[in-house]
Coordinates of C-alpha atoms in Angstrom, one line a residue:
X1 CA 9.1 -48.0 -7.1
X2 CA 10.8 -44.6 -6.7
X3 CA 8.1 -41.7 -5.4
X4 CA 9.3 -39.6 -8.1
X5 CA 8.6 -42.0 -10.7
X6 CA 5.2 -42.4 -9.5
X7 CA 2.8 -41.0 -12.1
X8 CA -1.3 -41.1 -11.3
X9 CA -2.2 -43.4 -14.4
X10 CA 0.2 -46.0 -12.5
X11 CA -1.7 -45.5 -9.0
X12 CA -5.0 -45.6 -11.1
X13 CA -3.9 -49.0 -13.4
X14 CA -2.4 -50.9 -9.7
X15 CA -5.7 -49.8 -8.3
X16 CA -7.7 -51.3 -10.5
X17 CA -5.6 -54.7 -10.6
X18 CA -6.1 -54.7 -7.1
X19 CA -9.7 -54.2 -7.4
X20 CA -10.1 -57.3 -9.9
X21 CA -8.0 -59.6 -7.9
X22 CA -9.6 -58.8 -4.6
X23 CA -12.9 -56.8 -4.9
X24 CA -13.4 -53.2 -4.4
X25 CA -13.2 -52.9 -0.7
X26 CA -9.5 -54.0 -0.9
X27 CA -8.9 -51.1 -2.8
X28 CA -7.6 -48.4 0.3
X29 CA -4.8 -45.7 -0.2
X30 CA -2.9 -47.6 2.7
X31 CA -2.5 -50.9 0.8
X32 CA -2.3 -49.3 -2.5
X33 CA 0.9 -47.1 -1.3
X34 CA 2.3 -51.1 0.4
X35 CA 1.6 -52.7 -3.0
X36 CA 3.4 -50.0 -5.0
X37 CA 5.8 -50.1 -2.1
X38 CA 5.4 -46.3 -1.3
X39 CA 4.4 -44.3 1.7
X40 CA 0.9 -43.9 1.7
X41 CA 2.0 -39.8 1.3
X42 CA 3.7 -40.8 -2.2
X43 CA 0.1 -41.5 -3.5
X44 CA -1.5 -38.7 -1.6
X45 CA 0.5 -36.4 -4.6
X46 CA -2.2 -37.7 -6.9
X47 CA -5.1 -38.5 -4.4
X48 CA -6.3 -36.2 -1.1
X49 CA -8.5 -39.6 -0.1
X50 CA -10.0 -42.6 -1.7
X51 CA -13.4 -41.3 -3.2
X52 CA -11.0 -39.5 -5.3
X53 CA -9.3 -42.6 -6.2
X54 CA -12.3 -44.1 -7.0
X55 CA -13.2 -41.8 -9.4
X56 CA -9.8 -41.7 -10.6
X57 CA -10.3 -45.6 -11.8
X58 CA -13.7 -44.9 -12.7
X59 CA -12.4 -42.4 -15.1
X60 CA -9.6 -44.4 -16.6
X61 CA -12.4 -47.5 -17.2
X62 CA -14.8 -45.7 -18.4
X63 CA -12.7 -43.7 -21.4
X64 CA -13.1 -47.3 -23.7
X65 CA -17.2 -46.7 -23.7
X66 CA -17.4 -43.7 -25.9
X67 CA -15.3 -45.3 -28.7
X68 CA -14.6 -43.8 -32.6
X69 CA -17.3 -44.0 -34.7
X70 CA -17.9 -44.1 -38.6
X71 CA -19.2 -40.3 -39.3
X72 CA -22.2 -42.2 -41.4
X73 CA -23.0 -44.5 -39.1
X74 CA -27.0 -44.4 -37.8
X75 CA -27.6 -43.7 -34.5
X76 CA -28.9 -47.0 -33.6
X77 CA -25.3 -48.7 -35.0
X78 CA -22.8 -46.2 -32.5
X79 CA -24.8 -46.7 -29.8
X80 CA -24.7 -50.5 -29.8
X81 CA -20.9 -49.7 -30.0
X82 CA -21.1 -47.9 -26.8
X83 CA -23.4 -50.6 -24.9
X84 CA -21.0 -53.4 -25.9
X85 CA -18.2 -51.3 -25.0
X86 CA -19.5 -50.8 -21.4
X87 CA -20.6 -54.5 -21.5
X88 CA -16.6 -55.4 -22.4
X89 CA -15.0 -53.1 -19.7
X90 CA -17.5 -54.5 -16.5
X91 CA -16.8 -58.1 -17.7
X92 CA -13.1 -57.4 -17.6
X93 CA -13.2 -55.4 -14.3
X94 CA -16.5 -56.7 -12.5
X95 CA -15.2 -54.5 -9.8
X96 CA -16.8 -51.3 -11.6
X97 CA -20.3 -52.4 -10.9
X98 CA -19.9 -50.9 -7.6
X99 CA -18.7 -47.4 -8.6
X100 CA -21.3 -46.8 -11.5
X101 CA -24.4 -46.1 -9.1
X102 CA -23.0 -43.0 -8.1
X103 CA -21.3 -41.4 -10.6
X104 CA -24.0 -39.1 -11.7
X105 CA -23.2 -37.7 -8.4
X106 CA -19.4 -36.6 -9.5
X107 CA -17.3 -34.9 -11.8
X108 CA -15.5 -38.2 -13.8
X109 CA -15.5 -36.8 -16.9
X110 CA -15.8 -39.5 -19.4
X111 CA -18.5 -40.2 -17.7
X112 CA -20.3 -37.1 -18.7
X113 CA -18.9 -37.6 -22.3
X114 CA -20.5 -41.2 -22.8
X115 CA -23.5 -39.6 -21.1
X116 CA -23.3 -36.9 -23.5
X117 CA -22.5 -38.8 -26.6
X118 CA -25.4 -41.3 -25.2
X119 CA -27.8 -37.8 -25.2
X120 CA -26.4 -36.8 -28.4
X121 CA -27.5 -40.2 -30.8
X122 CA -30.8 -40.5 -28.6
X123 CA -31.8 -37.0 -29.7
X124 CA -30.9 -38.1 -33.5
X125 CA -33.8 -40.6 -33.1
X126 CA -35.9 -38.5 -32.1
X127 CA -36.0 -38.9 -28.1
X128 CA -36.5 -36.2 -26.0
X129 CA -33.5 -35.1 -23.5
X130 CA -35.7 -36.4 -20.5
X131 CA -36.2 -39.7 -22.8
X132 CA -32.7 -40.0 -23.7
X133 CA -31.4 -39.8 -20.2
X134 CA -33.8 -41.9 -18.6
X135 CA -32.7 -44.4 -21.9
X136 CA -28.9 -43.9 -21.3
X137 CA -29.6 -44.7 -17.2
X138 CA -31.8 -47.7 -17.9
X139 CA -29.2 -48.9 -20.9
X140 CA -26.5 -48.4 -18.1
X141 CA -28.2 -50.4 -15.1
X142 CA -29.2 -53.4 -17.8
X143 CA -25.6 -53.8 -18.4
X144 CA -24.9 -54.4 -15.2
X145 CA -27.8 -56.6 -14.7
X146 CA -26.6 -58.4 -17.7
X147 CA -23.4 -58.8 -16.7
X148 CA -24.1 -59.8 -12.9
X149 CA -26.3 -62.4 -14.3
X150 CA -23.9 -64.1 -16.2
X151 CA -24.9 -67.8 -16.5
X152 CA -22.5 -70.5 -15.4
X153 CA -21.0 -71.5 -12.1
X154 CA -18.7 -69.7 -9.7
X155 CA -15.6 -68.3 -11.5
X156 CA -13.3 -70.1 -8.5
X157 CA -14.3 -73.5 -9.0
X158 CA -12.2 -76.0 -10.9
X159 CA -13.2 -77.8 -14.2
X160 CA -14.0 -80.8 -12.2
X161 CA -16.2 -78.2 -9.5
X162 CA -17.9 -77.0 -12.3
X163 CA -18.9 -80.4 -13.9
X164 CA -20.6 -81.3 -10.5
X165 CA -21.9 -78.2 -9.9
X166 CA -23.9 -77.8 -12.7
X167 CA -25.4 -81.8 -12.0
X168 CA -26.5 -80.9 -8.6
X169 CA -28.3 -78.3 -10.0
X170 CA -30.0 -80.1 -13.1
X171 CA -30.6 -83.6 -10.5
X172 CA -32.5 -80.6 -8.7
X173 CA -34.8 -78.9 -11.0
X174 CA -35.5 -82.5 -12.7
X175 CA -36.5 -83.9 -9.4
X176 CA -39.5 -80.8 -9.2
X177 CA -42.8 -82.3 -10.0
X178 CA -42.8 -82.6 -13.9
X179 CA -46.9 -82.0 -14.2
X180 CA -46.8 -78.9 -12.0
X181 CA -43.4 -77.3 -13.4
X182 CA -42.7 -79.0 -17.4
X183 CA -41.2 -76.0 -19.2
X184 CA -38.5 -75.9 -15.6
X185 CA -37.6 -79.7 -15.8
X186 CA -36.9 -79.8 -19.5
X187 CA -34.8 -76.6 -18.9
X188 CA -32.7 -79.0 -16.7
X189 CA -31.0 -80.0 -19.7
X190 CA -29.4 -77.4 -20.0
X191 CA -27.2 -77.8 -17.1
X192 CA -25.5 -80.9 -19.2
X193 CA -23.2 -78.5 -21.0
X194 CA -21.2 -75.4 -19.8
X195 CA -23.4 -71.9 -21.4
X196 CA -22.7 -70.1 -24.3
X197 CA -21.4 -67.0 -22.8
X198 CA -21.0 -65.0 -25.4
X199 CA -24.2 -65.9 -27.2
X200 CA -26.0 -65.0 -23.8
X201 CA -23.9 -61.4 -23.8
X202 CA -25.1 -61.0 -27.7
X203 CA -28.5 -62.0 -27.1
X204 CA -28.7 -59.7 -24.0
X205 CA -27.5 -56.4 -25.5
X206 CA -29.9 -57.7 -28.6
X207 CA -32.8 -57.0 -26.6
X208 CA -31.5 -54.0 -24.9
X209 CA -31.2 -52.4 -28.5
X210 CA -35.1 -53.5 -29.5
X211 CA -36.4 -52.0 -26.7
X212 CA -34.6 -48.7 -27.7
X213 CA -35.1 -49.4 -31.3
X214 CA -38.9 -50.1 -30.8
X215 CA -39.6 -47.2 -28.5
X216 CA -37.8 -45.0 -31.3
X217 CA -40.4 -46.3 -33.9
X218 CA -43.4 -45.5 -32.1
X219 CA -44.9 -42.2 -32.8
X220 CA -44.6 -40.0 -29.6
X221 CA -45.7 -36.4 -28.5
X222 CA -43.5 -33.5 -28.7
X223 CA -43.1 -33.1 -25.1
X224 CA -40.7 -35.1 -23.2
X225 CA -41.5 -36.3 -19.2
X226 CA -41.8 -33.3 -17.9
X227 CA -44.5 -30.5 -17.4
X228 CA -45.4 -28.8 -20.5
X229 CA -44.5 -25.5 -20.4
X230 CA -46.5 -23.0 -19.3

């Protein structure tokens, strides 16, 4: 690819393919510039080093989590929208779990405008600001919880890999003592069928919304975490 003809949102988009073929420590400005076929100073145009780059992906990622909303829609309903959003964009680039930790720390902006849309639809039910961040962060890290939990077996294994893979480890909860552990060997059954993925995503963002949707029920005092004022 001609330097000239080598716009950011094209170092950004290789980037993060290279992230989700080979993790996020492959991602370096030196490889980057060989994979575009460049000199590492064609990219430097766009990127002084590579925590720049990095927020430069994290930016482009993170635009599909504040998506449109209906003008009438409750609070509850739009931020849903923007949980399953996040949960959409880490399943399809797992590499991001490694760049959300610390971007409270920098200036990617649609980071700060989910954060801000986030603070805007937890003050409509009635959190405080303190509540509503410490919501949005906790929202945030059970994603990514969710997400790195996903059931089933290593995403490398073939069909047949998987089929075995999932016996060993039903042949080994079944052989634990079944009058010490019952409820763990009749999960073993489980193991007989490849999981429901998307019913366990569903049911996980599900309980991440009661917990918000509870806490927005209860009756709570003015104040928010911090010190009353004095």
């Amino acid at each position: 690819m001609a330097p000239e003809k080598l716009s950011r949102e094209t170092v950004v988009e290789q980037a993060i393919k290279l992230a989700d073929a080979e993790g996020l420590e492959a991602v370096t400005i030196r490889r980057l510039a060989q994979v575009l076929g460049v000199t590492p100073m064609a990219l430097y145009w766009h990127f002084k080093n590579k925590d720049q780059l990095l927020e430069g992906m994290s930016d482009h990622l993170l635009r599909e989590v504040t998506p449109e909303f209906e003008p009438d829609s409750p609070w509850n309903v739009r931020l849903r929208a923007m949980v399953e959003a996040l949960t959409g964009v880490i399943r399809r680039h797992p590499a991001l779990i490694g760049l959300l930790p610390s971007l409270k720390n920098q200036g990617v902006e649609s980071f700060t405008i989910a954060t801000n849309t986030a603070l805007d639809l937890l003050a409509q039910a009635g959190f405080a600001l303190d509540e509503g961040f410490l919501i949005s962060s906790l929202l945030m890290h059970g994603v990514i919880a969710l997400v790195d939990g996903e059931p089933g077996c290593p995403s490398a294994f073939t069909p047949e890999e998987a089929i075995e893979w999932r016996r060993q480890k039903r042949l080994h909860l079944e052989s634990l003592p079944a009058d010490r552990f019952p409820r763990v060997v009749e999960f073993a059954k489980t193991f007989a069928t490849e999981p429901d993925v998307e019913r366990y995503y569903a049911f996980g963002i599900d309980l991440l919304m009661a917990g918000v949707e509870a806490q927005a029920a209860r009756p709570r005092p003015c104040a928010g975490w911090g010190r009353p004022a004095q």
